[in-house]
Short mmCIF file of C-alpha atoms in Angstrom, two decimals:
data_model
loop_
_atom_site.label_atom_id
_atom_site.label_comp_id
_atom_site.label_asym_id
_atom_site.label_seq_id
_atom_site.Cartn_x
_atom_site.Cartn_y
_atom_site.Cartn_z
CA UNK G 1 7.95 22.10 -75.58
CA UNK G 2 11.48 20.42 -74.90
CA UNK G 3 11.20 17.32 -73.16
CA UNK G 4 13.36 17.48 -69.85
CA UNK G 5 12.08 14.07 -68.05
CA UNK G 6 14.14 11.17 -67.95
CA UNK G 7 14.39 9.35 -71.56
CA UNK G 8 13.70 5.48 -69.90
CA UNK G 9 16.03 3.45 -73.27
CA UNK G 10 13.89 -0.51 -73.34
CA UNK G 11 14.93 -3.11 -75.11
CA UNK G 12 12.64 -5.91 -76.29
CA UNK G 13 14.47 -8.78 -75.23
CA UNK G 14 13.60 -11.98 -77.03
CA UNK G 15 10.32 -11.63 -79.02
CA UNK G 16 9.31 -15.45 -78.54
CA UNK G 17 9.40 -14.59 -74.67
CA UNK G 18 6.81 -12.09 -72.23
CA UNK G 19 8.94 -9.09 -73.09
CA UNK G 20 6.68 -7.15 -74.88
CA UNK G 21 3.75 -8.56 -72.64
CA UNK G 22 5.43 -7.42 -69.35
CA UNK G 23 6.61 -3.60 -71.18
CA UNK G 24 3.35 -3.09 -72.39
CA UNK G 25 1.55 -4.16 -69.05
CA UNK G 26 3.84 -1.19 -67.03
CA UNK G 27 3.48 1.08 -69.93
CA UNK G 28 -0.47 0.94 -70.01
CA UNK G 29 -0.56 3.04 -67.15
CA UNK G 30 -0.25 6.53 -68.08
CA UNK G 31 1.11 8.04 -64.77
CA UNK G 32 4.37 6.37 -66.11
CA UNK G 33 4.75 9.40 -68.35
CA UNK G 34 4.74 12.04 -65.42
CA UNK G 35 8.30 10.71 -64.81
CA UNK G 36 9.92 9.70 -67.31
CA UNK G 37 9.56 9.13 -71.17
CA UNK G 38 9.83 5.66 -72.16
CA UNK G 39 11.49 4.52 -76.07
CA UNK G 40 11.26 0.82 -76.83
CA UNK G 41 14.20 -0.17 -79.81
CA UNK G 42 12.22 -2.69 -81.34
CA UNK G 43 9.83 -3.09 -83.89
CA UNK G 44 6.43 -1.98 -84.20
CA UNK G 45 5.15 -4.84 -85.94
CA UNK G 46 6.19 -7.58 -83.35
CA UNK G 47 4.95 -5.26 -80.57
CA UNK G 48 1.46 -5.45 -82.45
CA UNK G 49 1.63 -8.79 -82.72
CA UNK G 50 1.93 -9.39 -79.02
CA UNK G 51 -0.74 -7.22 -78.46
CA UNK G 52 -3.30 -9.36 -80.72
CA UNK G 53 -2.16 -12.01 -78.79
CA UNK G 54 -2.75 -10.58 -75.44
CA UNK G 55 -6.22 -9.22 -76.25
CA UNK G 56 -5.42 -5.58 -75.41
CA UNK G 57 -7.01 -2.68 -77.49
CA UNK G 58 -6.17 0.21 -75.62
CA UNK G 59 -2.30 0.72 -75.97
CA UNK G 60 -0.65 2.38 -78.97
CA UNK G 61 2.78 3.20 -79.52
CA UNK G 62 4.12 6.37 -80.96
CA UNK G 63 6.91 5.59 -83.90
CA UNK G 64 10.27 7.49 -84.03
CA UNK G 65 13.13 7.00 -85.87
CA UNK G 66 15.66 8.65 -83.26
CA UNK G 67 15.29 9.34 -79.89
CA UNK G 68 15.20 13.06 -79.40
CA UNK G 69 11.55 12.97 -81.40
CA UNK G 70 9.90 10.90 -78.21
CA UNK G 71 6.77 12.45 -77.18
CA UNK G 72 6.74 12.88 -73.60
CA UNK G 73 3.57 11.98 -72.61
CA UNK G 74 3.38 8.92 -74.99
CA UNK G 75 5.09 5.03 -74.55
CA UNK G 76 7.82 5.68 -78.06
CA UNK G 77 9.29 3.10 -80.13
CA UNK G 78 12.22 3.01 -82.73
CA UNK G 79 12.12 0.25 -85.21
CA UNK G 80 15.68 -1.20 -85.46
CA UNK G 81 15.12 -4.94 -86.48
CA UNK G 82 14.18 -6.86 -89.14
CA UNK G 83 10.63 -6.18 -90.33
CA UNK G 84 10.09 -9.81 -91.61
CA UNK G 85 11.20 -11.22 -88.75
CA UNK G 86 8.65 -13.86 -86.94
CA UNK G 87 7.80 -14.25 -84.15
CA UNK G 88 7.28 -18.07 -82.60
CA UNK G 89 5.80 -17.50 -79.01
CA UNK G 90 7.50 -19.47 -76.63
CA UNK G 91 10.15 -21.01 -78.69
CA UNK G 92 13.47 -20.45 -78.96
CA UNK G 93 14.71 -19.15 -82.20
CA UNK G 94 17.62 -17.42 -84.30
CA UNK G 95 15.94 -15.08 -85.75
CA UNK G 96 14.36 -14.24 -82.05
CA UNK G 97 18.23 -13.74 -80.96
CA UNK G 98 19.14 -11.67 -83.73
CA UNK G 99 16.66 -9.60 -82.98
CA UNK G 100 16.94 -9.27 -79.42
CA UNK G 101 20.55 -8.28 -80.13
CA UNK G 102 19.97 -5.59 -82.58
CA UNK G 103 17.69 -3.52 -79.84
CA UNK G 104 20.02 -4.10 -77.18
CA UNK G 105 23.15 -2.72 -79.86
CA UNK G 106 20.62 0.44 -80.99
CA UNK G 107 19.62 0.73 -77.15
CA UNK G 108 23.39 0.98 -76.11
CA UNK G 109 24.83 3.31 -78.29
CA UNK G 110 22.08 6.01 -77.53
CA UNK G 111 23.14 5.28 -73.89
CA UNK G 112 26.80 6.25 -74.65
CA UNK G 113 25.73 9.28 -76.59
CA UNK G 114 23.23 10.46 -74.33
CA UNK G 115 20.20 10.10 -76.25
CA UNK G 116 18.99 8.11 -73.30
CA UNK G 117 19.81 8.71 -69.87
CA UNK G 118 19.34 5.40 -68.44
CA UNK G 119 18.27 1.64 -70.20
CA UNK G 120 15.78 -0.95 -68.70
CA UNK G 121 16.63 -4.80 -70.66
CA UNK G 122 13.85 -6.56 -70.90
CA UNK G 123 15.24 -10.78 -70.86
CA UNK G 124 17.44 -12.56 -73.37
CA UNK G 125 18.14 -15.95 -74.26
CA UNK G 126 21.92 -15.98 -73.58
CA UNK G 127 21.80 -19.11 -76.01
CA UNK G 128 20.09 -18.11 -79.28
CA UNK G 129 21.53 -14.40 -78.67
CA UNK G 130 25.25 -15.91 -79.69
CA UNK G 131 27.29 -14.61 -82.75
CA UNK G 132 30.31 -12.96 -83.54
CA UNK G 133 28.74 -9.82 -81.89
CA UNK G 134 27.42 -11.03 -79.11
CA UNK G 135 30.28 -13.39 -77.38
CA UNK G 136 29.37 -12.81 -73.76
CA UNK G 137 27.24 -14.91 -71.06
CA UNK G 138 24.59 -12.06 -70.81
CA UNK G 139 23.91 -8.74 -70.59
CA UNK G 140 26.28 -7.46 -67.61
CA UNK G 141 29.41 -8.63 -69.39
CA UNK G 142 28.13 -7.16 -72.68
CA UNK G 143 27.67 -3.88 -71.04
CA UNK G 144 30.68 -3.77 -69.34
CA UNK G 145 32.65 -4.45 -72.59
CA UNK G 146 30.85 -1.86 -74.34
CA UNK G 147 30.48 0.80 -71.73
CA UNK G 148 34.50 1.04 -71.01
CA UNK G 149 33.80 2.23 -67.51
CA UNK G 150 35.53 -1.00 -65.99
CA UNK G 151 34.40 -3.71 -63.90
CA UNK G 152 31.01 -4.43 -62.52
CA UNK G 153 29.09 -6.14 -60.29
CA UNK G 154 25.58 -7.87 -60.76
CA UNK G 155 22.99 -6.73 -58.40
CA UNK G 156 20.11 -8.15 -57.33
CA UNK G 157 17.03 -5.74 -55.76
CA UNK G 158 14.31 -5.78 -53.53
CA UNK G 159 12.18 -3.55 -50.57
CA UNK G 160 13.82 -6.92 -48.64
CA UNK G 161 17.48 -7.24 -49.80
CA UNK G 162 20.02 -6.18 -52.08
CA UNK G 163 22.18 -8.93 -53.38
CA UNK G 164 25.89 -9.44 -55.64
CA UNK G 165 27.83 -12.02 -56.50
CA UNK G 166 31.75 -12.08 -56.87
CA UNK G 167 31.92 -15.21 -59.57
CA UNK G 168 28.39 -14.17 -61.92
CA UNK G 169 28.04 -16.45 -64.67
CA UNK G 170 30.37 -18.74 -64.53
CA UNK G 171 30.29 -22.97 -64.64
CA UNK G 172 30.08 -23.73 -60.64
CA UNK G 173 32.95 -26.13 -61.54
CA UNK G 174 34.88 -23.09 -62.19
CA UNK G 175 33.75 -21.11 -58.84
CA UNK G 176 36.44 -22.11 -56.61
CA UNK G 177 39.23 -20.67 -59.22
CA UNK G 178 36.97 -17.10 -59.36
CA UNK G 179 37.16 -16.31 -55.30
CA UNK G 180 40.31 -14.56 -54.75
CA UNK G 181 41.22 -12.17 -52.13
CA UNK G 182 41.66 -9.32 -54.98
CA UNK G 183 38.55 -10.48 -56.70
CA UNK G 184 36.63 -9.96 -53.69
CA UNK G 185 37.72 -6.73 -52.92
CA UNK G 186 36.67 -5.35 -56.44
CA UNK G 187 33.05 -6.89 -55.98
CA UNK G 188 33.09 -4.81 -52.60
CA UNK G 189 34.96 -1.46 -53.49
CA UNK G 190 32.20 -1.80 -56.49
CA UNK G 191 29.60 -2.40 -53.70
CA UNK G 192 29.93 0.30 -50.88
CA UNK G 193 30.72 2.91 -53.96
CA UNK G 194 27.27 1.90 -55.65
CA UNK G 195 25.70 2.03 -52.13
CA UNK G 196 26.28 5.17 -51.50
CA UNK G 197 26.33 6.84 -54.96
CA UNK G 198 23.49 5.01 -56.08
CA UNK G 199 21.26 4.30 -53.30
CA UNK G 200 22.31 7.24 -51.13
CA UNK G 201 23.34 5.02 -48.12
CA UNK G 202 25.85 6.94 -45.87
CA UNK G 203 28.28 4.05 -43.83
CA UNK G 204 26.46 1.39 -45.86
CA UNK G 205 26.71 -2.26 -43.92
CA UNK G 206 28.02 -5.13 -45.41
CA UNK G 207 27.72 -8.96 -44.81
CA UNK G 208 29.74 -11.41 -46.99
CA UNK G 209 28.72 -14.71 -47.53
CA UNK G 210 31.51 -18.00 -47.34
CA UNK G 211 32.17 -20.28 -49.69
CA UNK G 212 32.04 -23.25 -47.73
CA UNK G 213 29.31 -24.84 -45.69
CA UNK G 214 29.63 -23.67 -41.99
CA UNK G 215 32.14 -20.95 -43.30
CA UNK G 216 34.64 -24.00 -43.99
CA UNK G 217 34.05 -24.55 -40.07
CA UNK G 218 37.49 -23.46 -39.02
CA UNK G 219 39.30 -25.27 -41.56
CA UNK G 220 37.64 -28.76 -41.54
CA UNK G 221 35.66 -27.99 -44.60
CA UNK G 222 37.89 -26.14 -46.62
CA UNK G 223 40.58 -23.42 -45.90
CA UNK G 224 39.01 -20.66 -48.64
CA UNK G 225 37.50 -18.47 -45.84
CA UNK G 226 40.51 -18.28 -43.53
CA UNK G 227 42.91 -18.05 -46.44
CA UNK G 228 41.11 -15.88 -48.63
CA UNK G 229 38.16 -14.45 -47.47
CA UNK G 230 39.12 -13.06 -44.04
CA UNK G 231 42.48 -11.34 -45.57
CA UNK G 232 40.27 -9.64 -47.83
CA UNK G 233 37.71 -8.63 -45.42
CA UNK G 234 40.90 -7.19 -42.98
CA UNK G 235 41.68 -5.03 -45.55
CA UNK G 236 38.46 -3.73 -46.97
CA UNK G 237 37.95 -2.49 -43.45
CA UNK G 238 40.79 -0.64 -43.85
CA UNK G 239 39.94 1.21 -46.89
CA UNK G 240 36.86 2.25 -44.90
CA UNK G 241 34.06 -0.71 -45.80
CA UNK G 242 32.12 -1.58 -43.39
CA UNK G 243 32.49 -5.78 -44.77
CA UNK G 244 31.29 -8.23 -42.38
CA UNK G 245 31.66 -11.91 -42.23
CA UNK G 246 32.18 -14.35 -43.47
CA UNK G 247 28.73 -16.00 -42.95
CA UNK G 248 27.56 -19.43 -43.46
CA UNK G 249 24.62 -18.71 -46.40
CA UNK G 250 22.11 -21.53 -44.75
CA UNK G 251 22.18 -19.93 -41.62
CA UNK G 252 22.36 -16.58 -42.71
CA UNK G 253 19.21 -16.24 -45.26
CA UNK G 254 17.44 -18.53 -42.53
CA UNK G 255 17.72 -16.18 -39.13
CA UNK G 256 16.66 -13.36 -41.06
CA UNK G 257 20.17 -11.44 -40.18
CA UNK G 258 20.06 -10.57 -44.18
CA UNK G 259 17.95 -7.71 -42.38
CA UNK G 260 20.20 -6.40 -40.27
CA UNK G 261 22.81 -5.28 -43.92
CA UNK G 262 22.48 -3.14 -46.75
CA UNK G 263 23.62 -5.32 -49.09
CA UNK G 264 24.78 -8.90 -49.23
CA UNK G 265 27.80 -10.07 -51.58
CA UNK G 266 27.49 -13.81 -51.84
CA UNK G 267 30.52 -16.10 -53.48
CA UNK G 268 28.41 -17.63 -56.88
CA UNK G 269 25.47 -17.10 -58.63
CA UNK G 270 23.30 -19.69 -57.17
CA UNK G 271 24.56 -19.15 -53.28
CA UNK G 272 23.21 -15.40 -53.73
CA UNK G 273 20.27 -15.67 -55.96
CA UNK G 274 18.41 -19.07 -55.27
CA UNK G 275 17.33 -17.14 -51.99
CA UNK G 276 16.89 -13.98 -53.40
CA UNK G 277 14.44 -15.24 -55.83
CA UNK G 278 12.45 -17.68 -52.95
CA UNK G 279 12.07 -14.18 -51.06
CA UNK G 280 11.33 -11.52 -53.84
CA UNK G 281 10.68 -13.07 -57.41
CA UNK G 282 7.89 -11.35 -58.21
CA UNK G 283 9.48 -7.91 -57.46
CA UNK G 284 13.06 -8.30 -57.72
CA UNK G 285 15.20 -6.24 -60.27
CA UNK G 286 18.82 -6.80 -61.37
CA UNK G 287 20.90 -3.32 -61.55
CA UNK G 288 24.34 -3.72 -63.20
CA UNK G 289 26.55 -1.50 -60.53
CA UNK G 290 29.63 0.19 -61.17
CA UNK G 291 29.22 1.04 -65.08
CA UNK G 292 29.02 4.52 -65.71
CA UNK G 293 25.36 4.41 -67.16
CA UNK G 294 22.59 2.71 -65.41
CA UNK G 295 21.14 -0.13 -66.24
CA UNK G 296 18.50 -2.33 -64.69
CA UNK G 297 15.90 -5.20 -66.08
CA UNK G 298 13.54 -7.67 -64.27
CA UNK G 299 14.86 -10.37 -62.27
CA UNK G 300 13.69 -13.14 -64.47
CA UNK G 301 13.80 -14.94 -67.59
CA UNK G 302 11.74 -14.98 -71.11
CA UNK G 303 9.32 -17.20 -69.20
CA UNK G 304 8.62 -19.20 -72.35
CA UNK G 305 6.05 -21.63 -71.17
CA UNK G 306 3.86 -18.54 -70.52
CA UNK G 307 4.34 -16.46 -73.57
CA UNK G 308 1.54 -15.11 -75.05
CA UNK G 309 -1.21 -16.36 -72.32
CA UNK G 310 -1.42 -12.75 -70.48
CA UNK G 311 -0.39 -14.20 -67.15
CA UNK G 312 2.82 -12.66 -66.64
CA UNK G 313 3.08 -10.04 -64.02
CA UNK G 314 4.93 -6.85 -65.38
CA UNK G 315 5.46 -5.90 -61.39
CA UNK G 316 9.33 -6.66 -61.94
CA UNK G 317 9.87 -5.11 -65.38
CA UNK G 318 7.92 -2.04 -63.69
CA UNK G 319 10.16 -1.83 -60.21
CA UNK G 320 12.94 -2.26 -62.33
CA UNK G 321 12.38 0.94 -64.45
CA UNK G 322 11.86 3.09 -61.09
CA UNK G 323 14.74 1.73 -59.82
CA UNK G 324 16.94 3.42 -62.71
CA UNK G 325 14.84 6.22 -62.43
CA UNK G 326 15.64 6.20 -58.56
CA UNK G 327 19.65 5.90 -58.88
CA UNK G 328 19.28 8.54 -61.97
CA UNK G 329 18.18 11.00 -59.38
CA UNK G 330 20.54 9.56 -56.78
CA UNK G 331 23.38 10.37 -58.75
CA UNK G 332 22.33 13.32 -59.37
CA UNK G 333 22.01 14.26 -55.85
CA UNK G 334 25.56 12.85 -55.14
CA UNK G 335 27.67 14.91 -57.73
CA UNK G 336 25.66 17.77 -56.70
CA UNK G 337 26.90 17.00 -53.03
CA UNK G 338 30.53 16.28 -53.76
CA UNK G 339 30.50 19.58 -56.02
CA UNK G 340 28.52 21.42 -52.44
CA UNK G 341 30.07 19.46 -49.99
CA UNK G 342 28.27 22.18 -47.32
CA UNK G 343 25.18 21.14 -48.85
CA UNK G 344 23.31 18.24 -48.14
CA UNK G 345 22.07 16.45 -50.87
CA UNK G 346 18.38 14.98 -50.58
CA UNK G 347 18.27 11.63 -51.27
CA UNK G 348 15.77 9.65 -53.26
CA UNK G 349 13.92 7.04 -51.73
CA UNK G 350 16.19 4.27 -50.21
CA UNK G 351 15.40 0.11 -49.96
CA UNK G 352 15.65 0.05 -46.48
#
């Protein structure tokens, strides 16, 4: 019988982490495989190993060597690391970063040839994941260099908020040089198209964050927002986005008016996702917009001081593979309604 559900592409991340702990958690429950068909690129011996150490006997993996021989109503793995390598719970390690490289580069190309149709990361160490193949600060700028579909935008998720940043990861010392006026209007042209092709948001709603405290109250702390940040707003709204600000972050996150938006585009990392994370760790799930195949993981770390102690909640890793499942169907449902622009395309259940 061919297989026609969505092929769900996970990496392992770094096997010293709660990678495999948090993928096998979500996996153990077999209503997963009434939507989609899940295939880890990883290795069968390190995902045994984690399940010693988690005490759990009643999880198997099926072992392929290429995608299209996934059983559909079974959690698949391909083996495409090192067999010898070792795993060193909770430390940070070489051979760990090799490794987590190798399944994200076997995970990606099937992605570009369609093997997969969408890829859930489970987390790196950007440190020990460094080589001459791997020169990038993490996964979003990897996948934008290999995915050729242009520039992205990092995207943090939850049922509360929906979250991006214009400078990602980048020093804060080097922040101020990142917010431009044209730099801006990518992250929000990126934005409103991801909103609606994605999340099937018609006239989605905007607020932008400043850069200054007080939104550089009228010049006294800093000129960025009236030189900058307004000019770019004035002419997003006149390419049709619906951009709204600037607003002072304190304020904003503290009144509860992140509510009132679909989506907020803050100025750096840490203005956008220090709240996000206070309000939704737990479930939050970062979705690289704007490349042309989807990709989401959990919205935090390896976790390495709880590696291996089965206290890691897989509620994350989980959201974040029905969220790719989610804008797989969106954009389905959107190229079906700009091919039948008569017909209205139903779409998939929206973050509200």
């Amino acid at each position: 019988m061919k297989n026609t559900k969505i092929k769900v592409g996970i990496t392992h991340g770094d096997i010293n982490g709660i990678g495999y702990e948090v993928i096998i958690k979500s996996l153990m429950d077999n209503r997963i495989f009434e939507i989609c068909t899940p295939i880890i690129y990883g290795s069968p011996k390190v995902a045994a190993y984690h399940r010693k150490a988690l005490n759990i006997d009643n999880f198997s993996l099926n072992n392929i060597k290429e995608a299209h021989e996934a059983h559909p109503k079974r959690a698949n793995i391909i083996n495409c690391v090192d067999e010898n390598v070792k795993v060193e719970l909770g430390k940070s390690s070489r051979s760990a970063g090799t490794s987590a490289f190798q399944s994200l580069e076997a995970a990606v190309a099937d992605l570009k040839k369609g093997a997969i149709d969408v890829l859930i990361t489970a987390p790196i160490n950007k440190k020990n994941i460094q080589s001459k193949d791997f020169e990038f600060p993490g996964h979003t700028e990897y996948l934008e260099s290999k995915l050729e579909s242009g520039k992205s935008l990092m995207l943090l998720l939850s049922d509360k908020l929906r979250v991006g940043v214009v400078a990602g990861h980048v020093p804060i010392v080097d922040v101020p040089k990142k917010i431009t006026k044209e730099a801006i209007l990518e992250k929000l042209e990126i934005l409103n198209t991801s909103l609606l092709k994605d999340f099937g948001i018609q006239r989605p709603k905007i607020a932008v964050l400043s850069l200054n405290p007080h939104a550089g109250d009228d010049g006294l702390i800093g000129m960025e927002e009236k030189e900058i940040i307004n000019p770019a707003l004035d002419e997003a709204r006149k390419n049709s986005i619906m951009a709204l600000g600037p607003f002072p972050a304190d304020g904003f996150f503290g009144s509860d008016d992140y509510k009132k938006f679909d989506a907020i585009l803050a100025m750096y990392h840490d203005q956008g996702l220090a709240p996000f994370k206070a309000l939704a760790f737990d479930s939050g799930v970062n979705f690289t917009a704007g490349l042309s195949g989807i990709r989401t993981s959990p919205a935090h770390g390896t976790a390495y001081s709880i590696a291996g102690t089965n206290v890691a909640s897989e509620t994350s890793f989980r959201e974040a593979l029905y969220l790719a499942i989610d804008i797989h169907k969106n954009r389905d449902c959107f190229e079906e309604a700009t091919k039948n622009p008569l017909k209205p395309a139903e779409s998939v259940k929206n973050i509200q």
